[in-house]
Coordinates of C-alpha atoms in Angstrom, one line a residue:
Chain A
M1 CA -21.9 2.0 -25.0
T2 CA -19.4 0.0 -27.3
P3 CA -17.6 2.1 -30.3
V4 CA -19.3 0.3 -33.1
V5 CA -23.0 1.1 -31.4
A6 CA -22.2 4.8 -30.9
G7 CA -21.3 5.0 -34.6
L8 CA -24.1 3.7 -35.5
W9 CA -26.2 6.2 -33.6
G10 CA -24.3 8.7 -34.9
F11 CA -25.3 7.7 -38.2
V12 CA -28.7 8.1 -37.3
L13 CA -28.3 11.4 -35.8
L14 CA -26.1 12.8 -38.8
V15 CA -29.3 11.7 -41.1
V16 CA -31.8 13.2 -39.0
L17 CA -30.0 16.4 -38.8
M18 CA -29.3 16.5 -42.3
F19 CA -32.9 16.0 -43.3
A20 CA -33.8 18.7 -41.2
R21 CA -31.8 21.1 -43.6
L22 CA -29.1 21.6 -41.0
P23 CA -25.8 22.7 -42.9
V24 CA -24.1 19.5 -44.1
G25 CA -20.6 20.5 -43.0
F26 CA -22.1 22.0 -39.6
V27 CA -24.1 18.5 -38.8
M28 CA -20.5 16.5 -39.6
A29 CA -18.8 18.3 -37.1
I30 CA -21.7 18.4 -34.4
V31 CA -22.2 14.6 -34.9
G32 CA -18.3 14.2 -35.2
F33 CA -17.7 16.3 -32.0
L34 CA -20.5 14.6 -29.9
G35 CA -19.4 10.8 -30.8
F36 CA -15.7 11.6 -30.3
G37 CA -16.5 13.4 -26.6
L38 CA -18.7 10.1 -26.0
L39 CA -16.2 7.8 -26.7
S40 CA -12.9 9.7 -25.5
S41 CA -13.3 12.8 -23.3
W42 CA -15.2 15.9 -23.9
D43 CA -11.8 18.0 -23.2
A44 CA -10.2 16.1 -26.1
S45 CA -13.3 16.5 -28.1
L46 CA -13.3 20.4 -27.4
N47 CA -9.8 20.7 -28.3
L48 CA -10.5 18.6 -31.6
L49 CA -13.0 20.9 -33.0
A50 CA -10.6 23.9 -32.5
R51 CA -7.7 21.9 -33.6
D52 CA -9.7 20.5 -36.9
F53 CA -10.9 23.9 -38.3
F54 CA -7.6 25.5 -37.9
S55 CA -5.7 23.0 -39.8
I56 CA -8.2 22.8 -42.5
F57 CA -8.6 26.5 -42.6
S58 CA -4.8 27.1 -42.8
S59 CA -4.0 24.0 -44.9
Y60 CA -1.7 24.8 -47.8
N61 CA -3.0 22.1 -50.3
L62 CA -6.6 23.2 -49.5
T63 CA -5.9 26.8 -50.8
V64 CA -5.6 25.6 -54.4
V65 CA -9.7 25.6 -53.8
P66 CA -10.3 29.4 -53.7
L67 CA -7.6 30.2 -56.3
F68 CA -9.4 28.0 -59.1
V69 CA -12.8 29.0 -58.0
L70 CA -11.2 32.6 -58.7
M71 CA -10.2 31.3 -62.2
G72 CA -13.7 29.9 -62.8
Q73 CA -15.3 32.9 -61.9
I74 CA -13.5 35.5 -63.8
A75 CA -13.7 33.3 -66.6
H76 CA -17.6 33.7 -66.2
H77 CA -17.6 37.5 -65.8
T78 CA -15.5 38.1 -68.6
G79 CA -17.1 36.3 -71.5
I80 CA -14.5 33.5 -72.5
S81 CA -17.7 31.3 -72.4
S82 CA -19.4 33.2 -75.0
R83 CA -16.3 33.5 -77.3
L84 CA -15.8 29.6 -76.9
F85 CA -19.4 28.9 -77.7
N86 CA -19.0 31.4 -81.2
T87 CA -16.5 29.4 -82.2
A88 CA -18.0 26.0 -81.9
N89 CA -21.0 27.3 -83.5
K90 CA -19.3 28.5 -86.2
F91 CA -17.8 25.2 -87.0
L92 CA -20.6 23.2 -85.8
G93 CA -23.8 25.3 -85.8
H94 CA -25.3 24.4 -89.2
L95 CA -25.3 20.5 -88.5
P96 CA -28.5 18.8 -87.3
G97 CA -28.2 19.5 -83.3
G98 CA -25.1 21.5 -84.2
L99 CA -25.8 24.4 -81.5
A100 CA -26.1 21.3 -78.5
I101 CA -22.8 19.8 -80.2
A102 CA -21.4 23.3 -80.0
T103 CA -22.6 23.8 -76.5
I104 CA -20.9 20.7 -75.5
G105 CA -17.7 21.3 -77.0
A106 CA -17.7 24.8 -75.4
C107 CA -18.6 23.2 -72.1
A108 CA -15.5 20.9 -72.5
G109 CA -13.7 24.1 -73.5
F110 CA -14.7 25.6 -70.4
S111 CA -14.0 22.9 -68.3
A112 CA -10.3 23.1 -69.1
I113 CA -10.3 26.4 -67.1
C114 CA -13.0 26.1 -64.6
G115 CA -13.7 23.4 -61.5
S116 CA -17.2 23.1 -61.0
T117 CA -20.3 22.0 -62.6
S118 CA -22.6 24.7 -61.4
A119 CA -20.2 27.0 -62.7
T120 CA -19.8 25.7 -66.0
A121 CA -23.5 25.3 -66.5
A122 CA -24.6 28.3 -65.3
T123 CA -22.1 30.5 -67.5
M124 CA -22.9 28.0 -70.6
A125 CA -26.8 28.4 -70.1
S126 CA -26.6 32.2 -70.2
V127 CA -24.7 31.9 -73.4
A128 CA -25.9 29.1 -75.3
L129 CA -29.7 28.5 -74.4
P130 CA -30.8 32.1 -76.4
E131 CA -29.2 30.9 -79.2
M132 CA -30.6 27.6 -79.1
K133 CA -34.2 29.1 -78.4
K134 CA -33.6 31.0 -81.8
Y135 CA -33.3 28.0 -83.6
R136 CA -36.6 26.6 -81.9
Y137 CA -34.5 23.7 -80.3
D138 CA -36.7 21.4 -78.1
P139 CA -36.4 22.7 -74.6
A140 CA -35.4 19.6 -73.1
L141 CA -33.0 19.0 -75.6
A142 CA -31.2 22.6 -75.2
T143 CA -31.7 22.8 -71.4
G144 CA -30.7 19.0 -70.8
V145 CA -27.4 19.2 -72.7
V146 CA -26.4 22.5 -71.0
A147 CA -27.2 21.0 -67.7
A148 CA -25.2 17.7 -68.3
G149 CA -22.4 19.3 -70.4
G150 CA -21.7 21.5 -67.4
S151 CA -20.9 18.7 -65.4
L152 CA -17.8 18.3 -67.3
G153 CA -16.4 20.9 -65.3
I154 CA -15.6 18.7 -62.4
L155 CA -14.2 15.7 -64.8
I156 CA -12.0 17.9 -67.0
P157 CA -9.2 19.4 -64.8
P158 CA -9.1 22.0 -62.7
S159 CA -11.6 20.3 -60.9
T160 CA -12.6 20.9 -57.1
I161 CA -13.8 17.3 -56.3
F162 CA -10.2 16.0 -57.4
I163 CA -8.8 18.6 -55.2
I164 CA -11.0 17.5 -52.4
Y165 CA -10.6 13.8 -53.2
G166 CA -6.8 14.0 -53.6
I167 CA -6.3 15.7 -50.1
M168 CA -8.7 13.3 -48.1
T169 CA -6.9 10.4 -49.5
E170 CA -3.5 11.8 -49.9
Q171 CA -3.3 11.0 -54.0
S172 CA -1.5 13.5 -56.0
V173 CA -3.6 16.2 -57.0
G174 CA -2.1 16.8 -60.3
K175 CA -2.2 13.0 -61.1
L176 CA -5.7 12.8 -60.6
F177 CA -5.9 16.2 -62.5
M178 CA -4.2 14.2 -65.6
A179 CA -6.3 11.2 -64.9
G180 CA -9.8 13.3 -65.7
V181 CA -8.1 14.7 -69.5
L182 CA -8.8 11.2 -71.6
P183 CA -12.1 10.1 -69.7
G184 CA -13.4 13.5 -70.3
V185 CA -12.8 14.1 -73.9
L186 CA -14.5 10.5 -74.1
L187 CA -17.4 11.6 -72.3
T188 CA -17.6 14.8 -74.2
V189 CA -17.2 12.5 -77.7
L190 CA -20.1 10.4 -75.8
F191 CA -22.3 13.1 -75.1
I192 CA -22.1 14.5 -78.9
V193 CA -23.0 11.0 -80.1
T194 CA -26.1 11.2 -77.8
I195 CA -27.6 14.2 -79.3
V196 CA -26.9 13.0 -82.9
V197 CA -28.7 9.9 -82.0
W198 CA -31.1 11.8 -80.4
I199 CA -31.7 14.0 -83.1
R200 CA -31.8 10.9 -85.8
L201 CA -34.9 9.5 -83.6
R202 CA -36.1 12.8 -83.2
P203 CA -35.7 14.8 -86.3
G204 CA -38.3 17.7 -85.1
L205 CA -36.5 18.9 -82.4
C206 CA -34.7 21.7 -83.9
I207 CA -33.9 24.0 -87.3
P208 CA -30.2 24.2 -88.1
A209 CA -28.4 27.2 -88.0
P210 CA -26.9 29.0 -90.9
K211 CA -23.4 27.6 -92.1
A212 CA -20.6 29.9 -91.5
S213 CA -18.1 30.7 -94.4
L214 CA -14.3 29.5 -94.2
Q215 CA -13.4 33.6 -93.3
E216 CA -16.1 33.4 -90.6
R217 CA -14.8 30.2 -88.9
I218 CA -11.0 31.1 -89.1
A219 CA -11.7 34.3 -87.5
S220 CA -14.0 32.8 -84.7
L221 CA -10.6 30.7 -83.7
T222 CA -9.3 33.6 -81.7
G223 CA -11.8 32.7 -78.9
V224 CA -10.4 29.5 -78.2
I225 CA -6.7 30.8 -77.9
E226 CA -7.0 32.3 -74.4
T227 CA -8.6 29.0 -73.1
F228 CA -5.9 27.0 -74.7
I229 CA -3.0 29.2 -73.5
L230 CA -4.6 29.1 -70.0
F231 CA -4.9 25.4 -70.3
V232 CA -1.3 24.5 -71.4
L233 CA 0.1 27.0 -68.8
V234 CA -1.6 25.3 -66.0
M235 CA -2.0 21.8 -66.9
G236 CA 1.5 21.8 -68.5
G237 CA 3.0 23.6 -65.8
L238 CA 1.1 20.6 -63.1
F239 CA 1.9 17.9 -65.4
V240 CA 5.8 18.6 -65.6
G241 CA 6.0 19.1 -61.9
L242 CA 7.1 22.7 -62.6
F243 CA 4.7 24.2 -59.8
T244 CA 2.2 22.8 -57.1
P245 CA -1.5 22.7 -57.8
T246 CA -1.9 25.8 -55.7
E247 CA 0.8 27.7 -57.8
A248 CA -0.9 26.6 -60.8
A249 CA -4.2 27.8 -59.6
A250 CA -2.7 30.9 -58.8
I251 CA -0.8 31.2 -62.2
G252 CA -4.3 30.3 -63.8
A253 CA -6.4 33.0 -62.0
C254 CA -3.8 35.8 -62.6
G255 CA -3.2 34.9 -66.2
T256 CA -7.3 34.7 -66.5
I257 CA -7.6 38.4 -65.1
L258 CA -4.4 39.5 -67.4
I259 CA -5.7 38.1 -70.5
A260 CA -9.3 39.8 -69.6
L261 CA -7.5 43.1 -68.9
I262 CA -5.9 42.9 -72.1
G263 CA -9.3 42.2 -74.2
G264 CA -10.8 44.9 -71.9
H265 CA -13.3 42.3 -71.0
L266 CA -13.0 43.1 -67.0
T267 CA -14.8 45.6 -65.1
W268 CA -14.5 46.5 -61.5
K269 CA -18.0 45.2 -61.1
G270 CA -17.2 41.7 -62.5
F271 CA -14.1 41.7 -60.5
A272 CA -15.8 42.5 -57.3
S273 CA -18.4 40.0 -57.9
S274 CA -15.8 37.0 -59.0
L275 CA -14.2 37.7 -55.5
N276 CA -17.6 37.6 -53.6
E277 CA -18.5 34.2 -55.4
T278 CA -15.1 33.0 -54.9
T279 CA -15.3 33.8 -51.1
R280 CA -18.4 31.8 -50.8
I281 CA -18.1 28.9 -52.5
S282 CA -14.6 28.5 -51.1
C283 CA -16.3 29.1 -47.5
M284 CA -19.1 26.4 -48.4
I285 CA -16.6 23.8 -49.6
L286 CA -14.0 24.3 -47.1
V287 CA -16.8 24.1 -44.2
I288 CA -17.7 20.9 -45.6
V289 CA -14.4 19.8 -45.2
A290 CA -13.7 20.7 -41.5
G291 CA -17.0 18.8 -41.0
A292 CA -16.0 16.1 -42.3
T293 CA -12.6 16.2 -40.7
V294 CA -14.4 16.1 -37.1
F295 CA -16.7 13.4 -38.1
G296 CA -13.6 11.4 -39.4
H297 CA -12.0 11.5 -36.4
F298 CA -14.9 10.2 -34.5
L299 CA -15.3 7.3 -37.3
A300 CA -11.9 6.3 -37.0
V301 CA -12.5 6.0 -32.9
T302 CA -15.6 3.9 -33.6
T303 CA -13.4 1.3 -35.7
I304 CA -16.8 0.9 -38.0
P305 CA -14.4 2.0 -41.6
A306 CA -11.7 -0.6 -41.0
G307 CA -14.6 -3.1 -39.9
I308 CA -16.5 -2.9 -42.6
G309 CA -13.1 -2.8 -45.3
A310 CA -12.6 -6.5 -43.1
W311 CA -16.0 -7.5 -43.8
V312 CA -16.3 -6.9 -47.4
A313 CA -12.5 -8.5 -47.8
G314 CA -13.9 -11.5 -46.1
L315 CA -16.6 -11.8 -48.1
K316 CA -15.1 -13.3 -51.2
W317 CA -17.6 -11.4 -53.7
P318 CA -16.2 -10.6 -57.2
S319 CA -14.4 -7.2 -56.7
Y320 CA -16.6 -6.0 -59.5
L321 CA -19.7 -6.7 -57.9
I322 CA -18.4 -4.6 -54.7
I323 CA -17.8 -1.9 -57.1
G324 CA -21.0 -1.9 -58.7
M325 CA -22.2 -1.8 -55.3
V326 CA -20.4 1.3 -53.9
I327 CA -21.7 2.7 -57.4
L328 CA -25.1 2.1 -56.6
V329 CA -24.5 3.6 -53.3
Y330 CA -23.2 6.7 -54.7
L331 CA -26.0 7.2 -57.3
L332 CA -28.8 6.9 -54.6
L333 CA -27.0 9.1 -52.5
G334 CA -26.4 11.5 -55.4
C335 CA -30.1 11.8 -55.8
L336 CA -30.6 13.1 -52.5
M337 CA -27.3 15.3 -51.6
D338 CA -25.0 17.3 -53.3
S339 CA -21.9 15.5 -54.4
L340 CA -19.1 17.2 -52.5
A341 CA -21.0 16.3 -49.2
M342 CA -21.8 12.8 -50.2
I343 CA -18.0 12.3 -51.4
M344 CA -16.9 13.6 -47.9
L345 CA -18.8 11.4 -45.9
T346 CA -18.6 7.9 -47.4
I347 CA -14.7 8.3 -48.4
P348 CA -13.9 7.1 -45.0
V349 CA -16.1 4.2 -45.3
F350 CA -15.4 3.5 -48.7
Y351 CA -12.3 4.2 -49.9
P352 CA -10.6 1.3 -47.5
V353 CA -13.0 -0.9 -49.0
V354 CA -11.8 -0.2 -52.6
T355 CA -8.0 -0.1 -51.7
T356 CA -8.0 -3.2 -50.0
L357 CA -9.7 -4.7 -53.0
G358 CA -6.9 -3.7 -55.2
Y359 CA -8.1 -0.9 -57.1
D360 CA -6.2 2.2 -58.1
P361 CA -7.1 4.9 -55.8
I362 CA -6.3 7.1 -58.5
W363 CA -8.8 5.6 -61.0
F364 CA -11.5 5.4 -58.5
G365 CA -11.3 9.0 -58.1
V366 CA -12.4 9.4 -61.6
V367 CA -15.1 6.6 -61.0
I368 CA -16.2 9.1 -58.1
V369 CA -16.2 12.2 -60.2
L370 CA -18.6 10.3 -62.9
V371 CA -21.1 9.1 -60.4
A372 CA -20.6 12.8 -58.9
E373 CA -21.8 13.7 -62.2
M374 CA -24.5 11.7 -62.7
G375 CA -25.6 13.2 -59.3
V376 CA -25.7 17.1 -60.4
I377 CA -28.4 16.1 -62.8
T378 CA -30.5 13.5 -61.4
P379 CA -34.1 14.5 -59.6
P380 CA -34.8 15.3 -57.2
V381 CA -31.6 17.2 -56.2
G382 CA -29.6 18.0 -59.2
I383 CA -27.9 20.9 -58.8
N384 CA -27.2 21.8 -62.3
V385 CA -30.8 21.5 -63.4
Y386 CA -31.8 24.0 -60.6
V387 CA -28.7 26.3 -61.8
V388 CA -30.2 25.8 -65.5
A389 CA -33.8 26.8 -64.4
G390 CA -32.6 29.9 -62.7
V391 CA -31.6 31.0 -66.5
A392 CA -33.9 29.3 -68.6
R393 CA -36.8 30.5 -66.2
D394 CA -39.6 29.9 -69.0
V395 CA -38.5 25.6 -69.0
P396 CA -40.5 23.6 -66.0
L397 CA -38.0 21.9 -63.9
Q398 CA -39.5 18.4 -65.1
V399 CA -38.6 19.2 -68.5
I400 CA -34.9 20.1 -67.8
F401 CA -34.6 16.8 -65.8
R402 CA -36.1 14.6 -68.6
G403 CA -33.5 16.1 -71.2
A404 CA -30.7 15.6 -68.6
V405 CA -31.7 12.0 -68.1
N406 CA -31.4 11.5 -71.7
M407 CA -28.2 12.7 -71.4
M408 CA -27.2 10.4 -68.8
I409 CA -26.7 7.3 -71.1
A410 CA -23.3 9.0 -72.2
L411 CA -22.4 9.0 -68.4
F412 CA -23.3 5.4 -67.9
F413 CA -21.3 4.4 -71.3
T414 CA -18.3 6.3 -69.7
A415 CA -18.5 4.9 -66.6
L416 CA -18.7 1.4 -68.3
L417 CA -15.7 1.9 -70.5
L418 CA -13.6 3.4 -67.5
I419 CA -14.5 0.1 -65.2
T420 CA -13.6 -2.0 -68.4
F421 CA -10.6 -0.2 -69.4
P422 CA -9.1 1.6 -66.3
Q423 CA -6.1 2.5 -68.5
I424 CA -8.1 5.2 -70.0
A425 CA -7.9 7.1 -66.7
L426 CA -4.5 5.7 -65.9
F427 CA -2.6 6.2 -68.9
L428 CA -1.6 9.8 -68.5
P429 CA -1.0 9.8 -65.0
G430 CA 1.4 6.9 -65.6
L431 CA 3.4 9.3 -67.7
M432 CA 4.2 11.6 -64.6
K433 CA 7.1 11.3 -62.6
Chain L
M1 CA -34.4 44.0 -34.3
S2 CA -34.1 45.5 -37.9
R3 CA -31.0 47.7 -36.5
I4 CA -29.2 45.0 -35.3
T5 CA -29.9 42.9 -38.5
K6 CA -28.5 45.7 -40.6
E7 CA -25.6 46.0 -38.1
I8 CA -24.6 42.6 -38.4
A9 CA -25.0 42.3 -42.8
R10 CA -22.7 45.4 -42.6
I11 CA -20.1 43.7 -40.4
S12 CA -20.5 40.6 -42.3
A13 CA -19.8 42.4 -45.8
G14 CA -16.9 44.1 -44.3
F15 CA -15.7 40.8 -43.1
N16 CA -15.9 39.3 -46.8
T17 CA -14.3 42.2 -48.1
L18 CA -11.0 41.3 -46.0
A19 CA -11.5 38.0 -47.3
G20 CA -11.4 38.7 -50.8
A21 CA -8.5 41.1 -50.2
A22 CA -6.6 38.0 -49.2
V23 CA -7.8 35.9 -52.3
V24 CA -5.8 38.6 -54.1
L25 CA -3.0 38.5 -51.9
M26 CA -2.7 34.9 -52.0
M27 CA -2.9 34.6 -55.8
L28 CA -0.2 37.8 -55.9
L29 CA 2.0 36.2 -53.3
T30 CA 2.3 32.7 -55.2
C31 CA 2.7 34.0 -58.8
A32 CA 5.5 36.3 -57.2
D33 CA 7.1 33.6 -55.7
V34 CA 6.8 31.3 -58.7
L35 CA 8.6 34.0 -61.0
L36 CA 11.2 34.9 -58.4
R37 CA 11.9 31.4 -58.1
L38 CA 12.8 31.1 -61.6
L39 CA 15.2 33.5 -61.1
R40 CA 16.5 31.4 -58.1
H41 CA 15.2 34.1 -55.5
P42 CA 11.9 32.6 -54.0
I43 CA 10.1 34.5 -51.6
P44 CA 10.8 32.6 -47.7
G45 CA 7.7 31.5 -45.9
T46 CA 5.6 31.7 -49.2
Y47 CA 4.3 28.2 -48.0
E48 CA 3.5 29.7 -44.5
L49 CA 1.6 32.8 -45.4
V50 CA -0.5 31.2 -48.1
G51 CA -1.9 28.7 -45.5
Y52 CA -2.6 31.4 -43.1
L53 CA -4.3 33.7 -45.7
G54 CA -6.5 30.7 -46.5
T55 CA -7.7 30.8 -42.7
V56 CA -8.4 34.7 -43.2
I57 CA -10.3 33.7 -46.6
I58 CA -12.7 31.2 -44.5
S59 CA -13.2 32.9 -41.4
F60 CA -14.2 36.1 -43.0
S61 CA -16.4 34.8 -45.3
L62 CA -18.4 32.5 -43.0
G63 CA -20.7 35.2 -41.9
L64 CA -21.5 36.7 -45.4
T65 CA -22.0 33.0 -46.7
S66 CA -24.2 32.3 -44.1
L67 CA -26.6 35.5 -44.4
S68 CA -26.9 34.3 -48.4
K69 CA -27.7 30.7 -47.3
G70 CA -24.5 29.6 -49.2
H71 CA -23.8 26.6 -46.8
I72 CA -25.1 23.3 -48.8
A73 CA -28.1 21.8 -46.7
V74 CA -30.4 18.9 -47.9
E75 CA -33.8 20.7 -48.7
I76 CA -35.8 17.8 -50.0
L77 CA -37.8 16.9 -46.7
V78 CA -38.3 20.2 -45.2
E79 CA -39.4 22.2 -48.3
K80 CA -42.5 20.1 -48.7
L81 CA -43.7 20.7 -45.1
P82 CA -46.2 23.6 -44.2
R83 CA -44.6 26.8 -43.8
R84 CA -45.0 26.9 -40.0
A85 CA -43.4 23.7 -39.6
Q86 CA -40.8 24.9 -41.9
A87 CA -39.7 27.8 -39.4
G88 CA -40.4 25.9 -36.6
I89 CA -37.6 23.2 -37.5
E90 CA -35.4 26.1 -38.7
A91 CA -35.7 27.7 -34.9
G92 CA -34.3 24.3 -33.8
T93 CA -31.7 23.8 -36.5
S94 CA -30.2 27.2 -36.0
L95 CA -30.0 27.1 -32.4
I96 CA -28.0 24.2 -32.8
S97 CA -25.7 25.7 -35.4
A98 CA -25.4 28.5 -33.1
A99 CA -24.0 26.2 -30.4
L100 CA -21.5 24.5 -32.8
F101 CA -20.2 27.9 -34.0
G102 CA -20.1 29.1 -30.0
L103 CA -18.2 25.8 -29.3
I104 CA -15.5 26.8 -32.4
A105 CA -15.2 30.2 -31.2
W106 CA -14.2 29.3 -27.6
Q107 CA -12.2 27.0 -28.1
S108 CA -10.2 28.6 -30.8
L109 CA -9.7 31.4 -28.2
V110 CA -8.6 28.9 -25.6
Y111 CA -6.4 27.6 -28.3
A112 CA -5.1 31.0 -29.3
T113 CA -4.4 31.9 -26.0
D114 CA -2.5 28.7 -25.8
M115 CA -0.4 29.4 -28.5
R116 CA 0.1 32.9 -27.6
Q117 CA 1.5 31.8 -24.1
S118 CA 3.4 29.3 -25.2
G119 CA 5.2 31.5 -27.5
E120 CA 4.4 29.3 -30.6
V121 CA 5.7 30.6 -34.1
S122 CA 5.6 29.7 -37.5
V123 CA 8.7 27.7 -38.9
T124 CA 10.2 29.9 -41.6
L125 CA 9.1 33.5 -40.7
T126 CA 9.1 32.7 -36.9
M127 CA 5.6 35.0 -36.7
P128 CA 3.4 34.5 -34.4
I129 CA 0.4 31.9 -35.1
Y130 CA -2.2 32.9 -32.5
P131 CA -3.8 36.1 -34.5
F132 CA -4.9 33.8 -37.1
I133 CA -6.9 31.5 -34.6
Y134 CA -8.4 34.6 -33.0
G135 CA -9.6 35.4 -36.5
I136 CA -11.3 32.0 -36.5
A137 CA -12.9 32.8 -33.4
A138 CA -13.8 36.2 -34.9
G139 CA -15.8 34.8 -37.6
S140 CA -17.2 32.1 -35.7
A141 CA -18.8 35.0 -33.0
L142 CA -20.2 36.6 -36.0
M143 CA -21.9 33.2 -37.0
V144 CA -23.2 32.8 -33.4
L145 CA -25.1 36.3 -33.7
I146 CA -26.4 35.6 -37.3
L147 CA -27.3 32.3 -36.4
L148 CA -29.2 33.4 -32.9
L149 CA -30.8 36.1 -34.8
D150 CA -32.0 33.6 -37.1
S151 CA -33.5 31.1 -34.7
L152 CA -35.1 34.0 -33.3
R153 CA -36.7 35.1 -36.5
S154 CA -38.1 31.4 -37.1
A155 CA -39.3 31.0 -33.9
I156 CA -41.5 34.5 -34.1
R157 CA -42.3 33.0 -37.4
T158 CA -43.7 29.8 -35.9
V159 CA -45.8 31.4 -33.2
K160 CA -47.4 34.2 -35.0
P161 CA -47.3 32.9 -38.7

């Protein structure tokens, strides 16, 4: 069997096992192990298995994952999200669709201390949905906004997807984080524009909340201070190169705990469940990374990635067409599988293609995050929609999907702008040393 | 079988507590290192220790993550099948997963023993590395038990729905 043929069979087995509901990380390790054994030797493959798992589990760079997850979990369990929403609500709630706009604002704020879409969606769902229900917001609007707004979690730093992408492709995680800031702001604005247009077109979707007085507004500002301090501390320190991403995450987690303790918001139970969630999510992520590493070693010996890279480079197609194809593949895959797994699976193949075409790896990281964001709200496998459905038990899944898909317009526009003007992503990282 | 199930759940929870403690330790150690570095007294070996604590976190949370179905899988096809077919498939996939973690446990043991015999130590602290690899073996061995039990349960459900 030639390496290429073995590689193709490997992909077939991968798809079969994955659709048989075998966990994605396990599948990649199994196929990688079998393929590598077949193409080199079984002894080498057995060795590889133990070494890859140890090197991934003990990787200093990856320890940033549990620490940032912990930071987000503590924030989730200590009511930071409800204070953010309260502030946004006091300023924006009285506008038409104001609570939905406030939800997006609070999502953006929460994303600045949390690196996951599902955690952001979960925390905002429990805070914002009851309020919106009170003012008779249309269920599709209310739930769709939370599901889509939650996706900001991986674009505005910190972000688990940027971390994993950065480590896989040996790009600076700090630069990737900075690259996410301006597109994050842009997407927040476009989400809000989408809501405003939506309400204009269908004015009966909600009734406005009462207007807050100036005093109430000023008093509510304290709800933003903690988030602001944490974000400036963590991202500022990263930006000026004061500490590594792991150190930034540790300080962020510690700071979140301290602020929660000072405010009297942290209970022992909240702390224990934060830790439990942290180990579970980190374990899930790192097992996928370890599996993808074994699989990547197999792919490398099949010579398929290099072959595809050379083939695409020889196509003489305009490069935006190829980028368009890559994005299309991501959109399709994103409908079927978890975004992290999708990225791990495709990076070894797509990354060489994209860099051969001369695109900036940091910019491509942001593009990938945007398509991953679309993936978390598109049917049938949109994790954020399921998370929101878990909170809004009276709203059927298809209604949430309908709302979320409306919000996708903003994601498409952001992606389009990002492809036309790569500077939106590359400006801030360019300022770093 | 329910006694074994309970026992495994207890061990997994215990392992997970260890993993949680490692998270806290990692956070405190890193923060202390940053603060002391500002005073020009960084803690030597932080870089290594944090990496090894990472191993502890992941190896010892494998079990509970698996018990709570926390490992991401593509549900879209299987969930549409009749219950009995689902159970049949799960019996097979759990067995395959058990085999994978069996290999990882076995190879980690071999790897750790190699490391111990060759006296391999970390660069800064000259601390032995092999205990952490035994940790991976322990976590993987627990996975084997969990997955075999899963497979058995699913097999029973396939035969006697």
